[in-house]
GROMACS .gro file of C-alpha atoms in nm:
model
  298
    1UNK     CA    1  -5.218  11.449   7.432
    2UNK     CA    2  -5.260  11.157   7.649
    3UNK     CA    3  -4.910  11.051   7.817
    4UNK     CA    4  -4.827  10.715   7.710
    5UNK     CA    5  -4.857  10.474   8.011
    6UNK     CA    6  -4.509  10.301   8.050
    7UNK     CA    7  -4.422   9.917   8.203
    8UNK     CA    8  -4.266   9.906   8.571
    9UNK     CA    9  -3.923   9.914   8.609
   10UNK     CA   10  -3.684   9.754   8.794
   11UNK     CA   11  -3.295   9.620   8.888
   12UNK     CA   12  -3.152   9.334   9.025
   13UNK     CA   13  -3.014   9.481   9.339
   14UNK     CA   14  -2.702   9.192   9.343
   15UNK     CA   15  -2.666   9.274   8.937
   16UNK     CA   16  -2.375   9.479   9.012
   17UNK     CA   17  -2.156   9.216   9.176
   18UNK     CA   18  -2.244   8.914   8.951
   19UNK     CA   19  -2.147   9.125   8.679
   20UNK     CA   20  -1.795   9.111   8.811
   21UNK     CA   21  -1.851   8.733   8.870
   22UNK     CA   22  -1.990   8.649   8.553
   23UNK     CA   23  -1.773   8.853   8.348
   24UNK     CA   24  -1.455   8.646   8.538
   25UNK     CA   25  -1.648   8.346   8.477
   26UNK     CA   26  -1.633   8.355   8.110
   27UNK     CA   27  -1.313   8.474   8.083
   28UNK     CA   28  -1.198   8.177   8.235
   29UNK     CA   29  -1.406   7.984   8.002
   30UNK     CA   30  -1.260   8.099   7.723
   31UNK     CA   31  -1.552   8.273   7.645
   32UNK     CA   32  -1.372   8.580   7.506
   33UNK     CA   33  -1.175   8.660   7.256
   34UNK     CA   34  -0.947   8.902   7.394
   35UNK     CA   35  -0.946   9.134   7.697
   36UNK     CA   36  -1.094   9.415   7.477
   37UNK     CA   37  -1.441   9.194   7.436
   38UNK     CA   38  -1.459   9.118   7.777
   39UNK     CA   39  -1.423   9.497   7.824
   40UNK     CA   40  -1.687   9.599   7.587
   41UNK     CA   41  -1.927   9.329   7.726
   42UNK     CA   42  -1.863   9.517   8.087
   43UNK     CA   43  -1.928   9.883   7.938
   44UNK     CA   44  -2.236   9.790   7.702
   45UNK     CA   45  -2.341   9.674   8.049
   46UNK     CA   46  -2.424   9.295   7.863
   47UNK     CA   47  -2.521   9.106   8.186
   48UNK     CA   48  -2.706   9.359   8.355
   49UNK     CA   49  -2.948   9.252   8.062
   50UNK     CA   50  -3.054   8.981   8.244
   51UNK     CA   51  -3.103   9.212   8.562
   52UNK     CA   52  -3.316   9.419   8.427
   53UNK     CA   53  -3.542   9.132   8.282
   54UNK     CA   54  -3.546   8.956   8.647
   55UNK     CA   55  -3.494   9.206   8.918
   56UNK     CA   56  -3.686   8.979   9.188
   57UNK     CA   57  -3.462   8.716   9.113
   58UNK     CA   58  -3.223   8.570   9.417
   59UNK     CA   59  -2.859   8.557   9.346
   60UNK     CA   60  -2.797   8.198   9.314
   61UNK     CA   61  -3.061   8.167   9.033
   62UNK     CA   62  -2.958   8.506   8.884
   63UNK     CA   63  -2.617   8.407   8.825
   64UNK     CA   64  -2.724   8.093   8.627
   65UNK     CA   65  -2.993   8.317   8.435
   66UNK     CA   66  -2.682   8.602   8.355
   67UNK     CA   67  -2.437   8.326   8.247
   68UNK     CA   68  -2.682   8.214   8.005
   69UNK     CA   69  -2.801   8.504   7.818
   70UNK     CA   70  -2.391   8.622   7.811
   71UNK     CA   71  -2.336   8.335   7.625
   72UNK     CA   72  -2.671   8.367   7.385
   73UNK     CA   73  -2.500   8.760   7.348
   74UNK     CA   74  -2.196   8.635   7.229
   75UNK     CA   75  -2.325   8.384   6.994
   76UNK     CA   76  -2.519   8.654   6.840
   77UNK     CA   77  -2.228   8.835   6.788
   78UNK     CA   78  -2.000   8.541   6.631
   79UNK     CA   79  -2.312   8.429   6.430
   80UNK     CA   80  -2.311   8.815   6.293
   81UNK     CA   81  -1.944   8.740   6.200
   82UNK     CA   82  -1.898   8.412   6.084
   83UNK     CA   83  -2.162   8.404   5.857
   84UNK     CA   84  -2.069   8.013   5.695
   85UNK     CA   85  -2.208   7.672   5.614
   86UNK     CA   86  -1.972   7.537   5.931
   87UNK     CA   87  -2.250   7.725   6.198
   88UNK     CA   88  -2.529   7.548   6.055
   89UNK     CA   89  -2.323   7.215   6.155
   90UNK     CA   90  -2.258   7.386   6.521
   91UNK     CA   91  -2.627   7.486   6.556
   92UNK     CA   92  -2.726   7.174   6.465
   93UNK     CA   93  -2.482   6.985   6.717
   94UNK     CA   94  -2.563   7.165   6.995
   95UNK     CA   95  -2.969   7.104   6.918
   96UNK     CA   96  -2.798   6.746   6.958
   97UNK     CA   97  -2.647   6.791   7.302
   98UNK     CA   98  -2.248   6.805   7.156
   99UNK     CA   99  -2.035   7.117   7.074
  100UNK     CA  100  -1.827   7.059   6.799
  101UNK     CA  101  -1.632   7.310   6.615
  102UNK     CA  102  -1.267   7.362   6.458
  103UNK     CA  103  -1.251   7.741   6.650
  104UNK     CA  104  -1.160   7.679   7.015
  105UNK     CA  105  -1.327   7.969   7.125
  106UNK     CA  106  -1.641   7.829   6.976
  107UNK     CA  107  -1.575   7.540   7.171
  108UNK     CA  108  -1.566   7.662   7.458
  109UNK     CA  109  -1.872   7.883   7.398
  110UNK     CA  110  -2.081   7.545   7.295
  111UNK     CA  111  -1.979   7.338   7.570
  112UNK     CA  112  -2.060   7.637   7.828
  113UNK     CA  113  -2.416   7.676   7.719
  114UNK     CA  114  -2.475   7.263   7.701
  115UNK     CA  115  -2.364   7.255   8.057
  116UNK     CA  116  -2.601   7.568   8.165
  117UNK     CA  117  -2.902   7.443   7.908
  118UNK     CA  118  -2.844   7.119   8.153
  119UNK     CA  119  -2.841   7.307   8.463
  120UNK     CA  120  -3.167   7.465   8.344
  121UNK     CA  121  -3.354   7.143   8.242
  122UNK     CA  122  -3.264   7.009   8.565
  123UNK     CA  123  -3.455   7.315   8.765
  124UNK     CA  124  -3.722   7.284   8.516
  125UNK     CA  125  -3.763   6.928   8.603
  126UNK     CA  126  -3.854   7.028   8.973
  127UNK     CA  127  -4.117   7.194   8.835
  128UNK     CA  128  -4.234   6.980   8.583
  129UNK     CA  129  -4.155   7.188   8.298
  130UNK     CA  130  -3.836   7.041   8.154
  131UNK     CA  131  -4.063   6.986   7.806
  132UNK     CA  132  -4.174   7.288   7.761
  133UNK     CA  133  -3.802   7.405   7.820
  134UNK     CA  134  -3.648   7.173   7.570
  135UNK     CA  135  -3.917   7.272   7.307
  136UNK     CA  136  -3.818   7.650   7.312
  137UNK     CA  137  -3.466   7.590   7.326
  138UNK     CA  138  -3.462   7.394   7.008
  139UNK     CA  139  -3.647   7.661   6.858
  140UNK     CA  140  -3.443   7.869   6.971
  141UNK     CA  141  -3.158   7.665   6.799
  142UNK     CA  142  -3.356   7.618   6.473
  143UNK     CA  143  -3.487   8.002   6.417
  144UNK     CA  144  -3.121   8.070   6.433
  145UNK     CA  145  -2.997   7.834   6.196
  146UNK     CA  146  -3.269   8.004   5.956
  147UNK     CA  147  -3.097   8.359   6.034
  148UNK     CA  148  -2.771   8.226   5.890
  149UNK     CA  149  -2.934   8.034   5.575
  150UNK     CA  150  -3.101   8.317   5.516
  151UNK     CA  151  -2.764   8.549   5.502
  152UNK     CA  152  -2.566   8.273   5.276
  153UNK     CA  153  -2.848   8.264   5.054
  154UNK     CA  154  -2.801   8.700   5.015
  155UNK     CA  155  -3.201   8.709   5.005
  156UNK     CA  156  -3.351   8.976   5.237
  157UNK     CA  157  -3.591   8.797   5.459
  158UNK     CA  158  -4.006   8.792   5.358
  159UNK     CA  159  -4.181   8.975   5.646
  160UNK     CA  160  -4.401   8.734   5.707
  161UNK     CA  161  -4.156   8.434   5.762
  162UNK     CA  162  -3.925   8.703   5.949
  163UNK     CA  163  -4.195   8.767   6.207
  164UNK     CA  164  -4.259   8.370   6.200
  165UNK     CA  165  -3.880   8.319   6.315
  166UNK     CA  166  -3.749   8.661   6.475
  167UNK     CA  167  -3.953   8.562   6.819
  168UNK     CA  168  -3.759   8.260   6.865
  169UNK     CA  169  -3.428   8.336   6.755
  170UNK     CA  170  -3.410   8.687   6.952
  171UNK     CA  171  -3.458   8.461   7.309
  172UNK     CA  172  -3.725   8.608   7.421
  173UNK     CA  173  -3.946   8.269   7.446
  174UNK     CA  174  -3.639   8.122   7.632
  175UNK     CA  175  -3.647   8.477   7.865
  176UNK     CA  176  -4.031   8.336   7.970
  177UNK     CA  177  -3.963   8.054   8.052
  178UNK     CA  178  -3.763   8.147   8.322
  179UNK     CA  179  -4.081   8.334   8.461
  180UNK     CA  180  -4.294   7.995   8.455
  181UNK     CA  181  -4.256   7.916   8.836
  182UNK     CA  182  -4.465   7.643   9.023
  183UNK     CA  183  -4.655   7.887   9.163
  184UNK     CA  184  -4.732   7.970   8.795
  185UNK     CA  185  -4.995   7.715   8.625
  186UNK     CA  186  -5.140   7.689   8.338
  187UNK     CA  187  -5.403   7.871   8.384
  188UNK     CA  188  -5.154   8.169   8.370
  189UNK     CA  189  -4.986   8.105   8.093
  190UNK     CA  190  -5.202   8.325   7.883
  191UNK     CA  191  -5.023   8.232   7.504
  192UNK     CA  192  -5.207   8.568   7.360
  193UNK     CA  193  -5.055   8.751   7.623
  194UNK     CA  194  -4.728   8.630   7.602
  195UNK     CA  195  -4.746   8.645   7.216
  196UNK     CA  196  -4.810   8.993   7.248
  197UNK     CA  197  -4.550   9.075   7.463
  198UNK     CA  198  -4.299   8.883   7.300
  199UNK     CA  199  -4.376   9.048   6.934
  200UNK     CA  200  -4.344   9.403   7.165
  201UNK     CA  201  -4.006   9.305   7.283
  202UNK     CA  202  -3.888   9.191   6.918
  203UNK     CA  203  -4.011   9.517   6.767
  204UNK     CA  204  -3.895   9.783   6.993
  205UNK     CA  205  -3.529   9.608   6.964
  206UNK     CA  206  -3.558   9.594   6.583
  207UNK     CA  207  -3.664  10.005   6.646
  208UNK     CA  208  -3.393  10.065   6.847
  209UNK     CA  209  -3.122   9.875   6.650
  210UNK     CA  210  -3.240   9.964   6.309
  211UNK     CA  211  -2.997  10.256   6.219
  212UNK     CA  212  -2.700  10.063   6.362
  213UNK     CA  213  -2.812   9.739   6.144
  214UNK     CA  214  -2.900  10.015   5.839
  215UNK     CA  215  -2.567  10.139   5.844
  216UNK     CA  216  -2.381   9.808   5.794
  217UNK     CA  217  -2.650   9.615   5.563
  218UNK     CA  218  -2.765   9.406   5.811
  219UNK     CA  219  -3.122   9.315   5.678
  220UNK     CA  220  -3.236   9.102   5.954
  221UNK     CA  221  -3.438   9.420   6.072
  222UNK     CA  222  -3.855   9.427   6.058
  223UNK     CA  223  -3.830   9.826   6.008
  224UNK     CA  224  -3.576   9.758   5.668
  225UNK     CA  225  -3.785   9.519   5.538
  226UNK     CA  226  -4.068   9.756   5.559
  227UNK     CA  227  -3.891  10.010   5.431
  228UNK     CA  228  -3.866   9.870   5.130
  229UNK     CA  229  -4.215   9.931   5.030
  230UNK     CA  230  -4.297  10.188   5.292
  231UNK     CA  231  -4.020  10.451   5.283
  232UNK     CA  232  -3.970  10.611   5.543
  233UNK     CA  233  -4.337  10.582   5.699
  234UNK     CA  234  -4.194  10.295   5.801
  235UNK     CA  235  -4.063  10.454   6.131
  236UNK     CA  236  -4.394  10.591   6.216
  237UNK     CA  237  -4.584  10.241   6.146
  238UNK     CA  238  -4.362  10.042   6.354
  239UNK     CA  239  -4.392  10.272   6.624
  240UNK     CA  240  -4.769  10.279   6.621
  241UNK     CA  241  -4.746   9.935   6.642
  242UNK     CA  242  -4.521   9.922   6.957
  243UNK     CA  243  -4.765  10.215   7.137
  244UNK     CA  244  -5.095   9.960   7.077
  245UNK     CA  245  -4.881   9.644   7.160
  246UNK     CA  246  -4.814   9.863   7.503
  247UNK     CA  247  -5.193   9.887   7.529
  248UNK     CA  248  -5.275   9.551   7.462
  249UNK     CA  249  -5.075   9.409   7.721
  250UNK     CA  250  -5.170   9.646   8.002
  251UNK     CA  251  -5.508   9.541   7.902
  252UNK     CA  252  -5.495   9.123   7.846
  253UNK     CA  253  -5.262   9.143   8.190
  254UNK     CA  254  -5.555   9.347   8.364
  255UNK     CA  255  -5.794   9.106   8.265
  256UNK     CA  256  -5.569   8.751   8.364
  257UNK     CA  257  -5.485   8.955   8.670
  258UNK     CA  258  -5.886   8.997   8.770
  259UNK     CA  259  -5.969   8.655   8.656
  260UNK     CA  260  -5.666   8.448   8.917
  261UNK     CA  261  -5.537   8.578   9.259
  262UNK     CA  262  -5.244   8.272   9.225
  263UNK     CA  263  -5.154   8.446   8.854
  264UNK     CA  264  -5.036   8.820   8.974
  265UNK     CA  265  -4.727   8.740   9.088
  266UNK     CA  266  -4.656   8.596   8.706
  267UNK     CA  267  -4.859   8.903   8.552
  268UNK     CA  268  -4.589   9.104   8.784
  269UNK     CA  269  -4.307   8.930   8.620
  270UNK     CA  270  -4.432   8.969   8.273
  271UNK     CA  271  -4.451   9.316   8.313
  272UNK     CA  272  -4.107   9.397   8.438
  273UNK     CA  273  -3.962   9.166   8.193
  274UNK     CA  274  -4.147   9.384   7.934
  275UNK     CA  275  -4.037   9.718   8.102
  276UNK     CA  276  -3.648   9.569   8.197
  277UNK     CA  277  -3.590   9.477   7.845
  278UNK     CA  278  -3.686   9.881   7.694
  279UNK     CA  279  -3.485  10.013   8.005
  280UNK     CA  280  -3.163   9.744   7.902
  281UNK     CA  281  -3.208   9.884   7.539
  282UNK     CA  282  -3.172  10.214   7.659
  283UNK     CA  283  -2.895  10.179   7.913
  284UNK     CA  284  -2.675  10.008   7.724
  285UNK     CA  285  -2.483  10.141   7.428
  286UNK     CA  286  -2.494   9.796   7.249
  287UNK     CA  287  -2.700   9.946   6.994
  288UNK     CA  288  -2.505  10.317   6.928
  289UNK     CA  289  -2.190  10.135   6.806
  290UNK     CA  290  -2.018   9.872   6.592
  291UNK     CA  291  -1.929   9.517   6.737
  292UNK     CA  292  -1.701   9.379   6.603
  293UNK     CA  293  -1.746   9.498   6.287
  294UNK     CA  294  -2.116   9.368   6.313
  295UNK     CA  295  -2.428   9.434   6.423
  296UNK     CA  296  -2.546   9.286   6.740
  297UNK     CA  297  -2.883   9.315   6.805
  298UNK     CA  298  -3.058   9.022   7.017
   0.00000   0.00000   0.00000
């Protein structure tokens, strides 16, 4: 048998003191609901998410990138909880710039990400790519507002409109666009490749999560909703699936990689964003446990 050719790998060597920073940071925000949260975020390991994605990232930059996927984590994990018509109206609000809620601590959690989607349009507008920021975020925004329509209407998802949505509202999109440098044109931003490697990230999470999310009904999940007609050959599909994504973007990179000198360092990127995010997933425990009562897959 042929072994299975794996992404690179790699840390953020300052991950391990912004995680202290970031952690004190949003506790001061009012970003947590009780010391216990702010505990689990530390031992689920939470922001060294973003280390893994980004491990060639300097600090400054890092902390901004860490601060905002915390804050898409807990989202996630209120959105899991408080699964009513108000978070539509949140969702919405924020899309509009404003963070209104009655819950304090959903305040707070609004107004934090305005002020870092800000910080982020502003970089992006160095490089020209404020746009193209903007357009994923409210995607972002809107793919998520789905997710909760979906769960007050008590339908299980279609496949085919969950694997129209479930790329946006997992963050991946916004996790690229943090890898679209100046020094990265459009000549590498290869959409098939970054299709492909999106749709791998979304279905080895929904892999790893899916007995967690099985176990409390959660049907937001591509390997339940194939399960449903499949059975259990479900499992096997999805991971012969993940195994040929794998192959495909070894092989697309290769060939963007051959084609532009000036696109390698992006092709680099894309690959140890790929490879961080399975390492994360298996480092952390985020997906062995209950969260609050709910499942928290992202």
């Amino acid at each position: 048998m042929k072994a299975v050719v794996e992404f690179p790998v790699a840390i953020n060597r300052h991950c391990r003191s912004l995680d202290v920073a970031v952690l004190k940071w949003a506790w001061a925000a009012g970003l947590f609901e009780d010391p216990a949260e702010l505990e689990r975020c530390r031992l689920q390991k939470v922001n060294w998410f973003a280390g893994y994605l980004f491990p060639e990232e300097m600090p400054k930059r890092m902390e901004l990138i860490m601060k905002f996927f915390l804050c898409l984590f807990l989202l996630d994990d209120l959105l899991d909880i408080r699964m009513e018509p108000s978070m539509i109206e949140f969702l919405k609000n924020l899309k509009a710039g404003k963070s209104f809620h009655a819950d304090a601590r959903l305040q707070s959690l609004g107004s934090a990400l305005l002020l870092l989607h800000q910080a982020i349009q502003q970089e992006n507008a160095f490089s020209g790519a404020k746009g193209e920021w903007d357009i994923v975020w409210f995607d972002y925004l809107e793919a998520l507002q789905w997710e909760i329509q979906i769960k007050l209407d008590g339908t299980p998802p279609a496949l085919k409109e969950y694997r129209l949505y479930r790329p946006f509202a997992s963050g991946a999109y916004l996790a690229l666009q943090f890898l679209r440098k100046k020094t990265a044109g459009l000549a590498c931003e290869a959409e098939l490749l970054e299709y492909t490697t999106v749709r791998y990230i979304c279905l080895s999470n929904d892999l790893a999560s899916y007995e967690k999310e099985l176990a409390i009904g959660d049907v937001h999940n591509e390997v339940m909703i194939l399960r449903e007609d499949m059975g259990d050959e479900a499992l096997f599909r999805i991971q012969q699936e993940i195994n040929s994504l794998r192959k495909r973007i070894l092989l697309l990179a290769g060939q963007v990689w051959s084609q532009s000198y000036g696109c390698r360092d992006w092709i680099r990127s894309l690959l140890l964003l790929a490879g961080g995010s399975g390492a994360w997933t298996a480092d952390t425990s985020r997906y062995k446990g209950y969260i609050n009562g709910s499942s928290g897959s992202h």
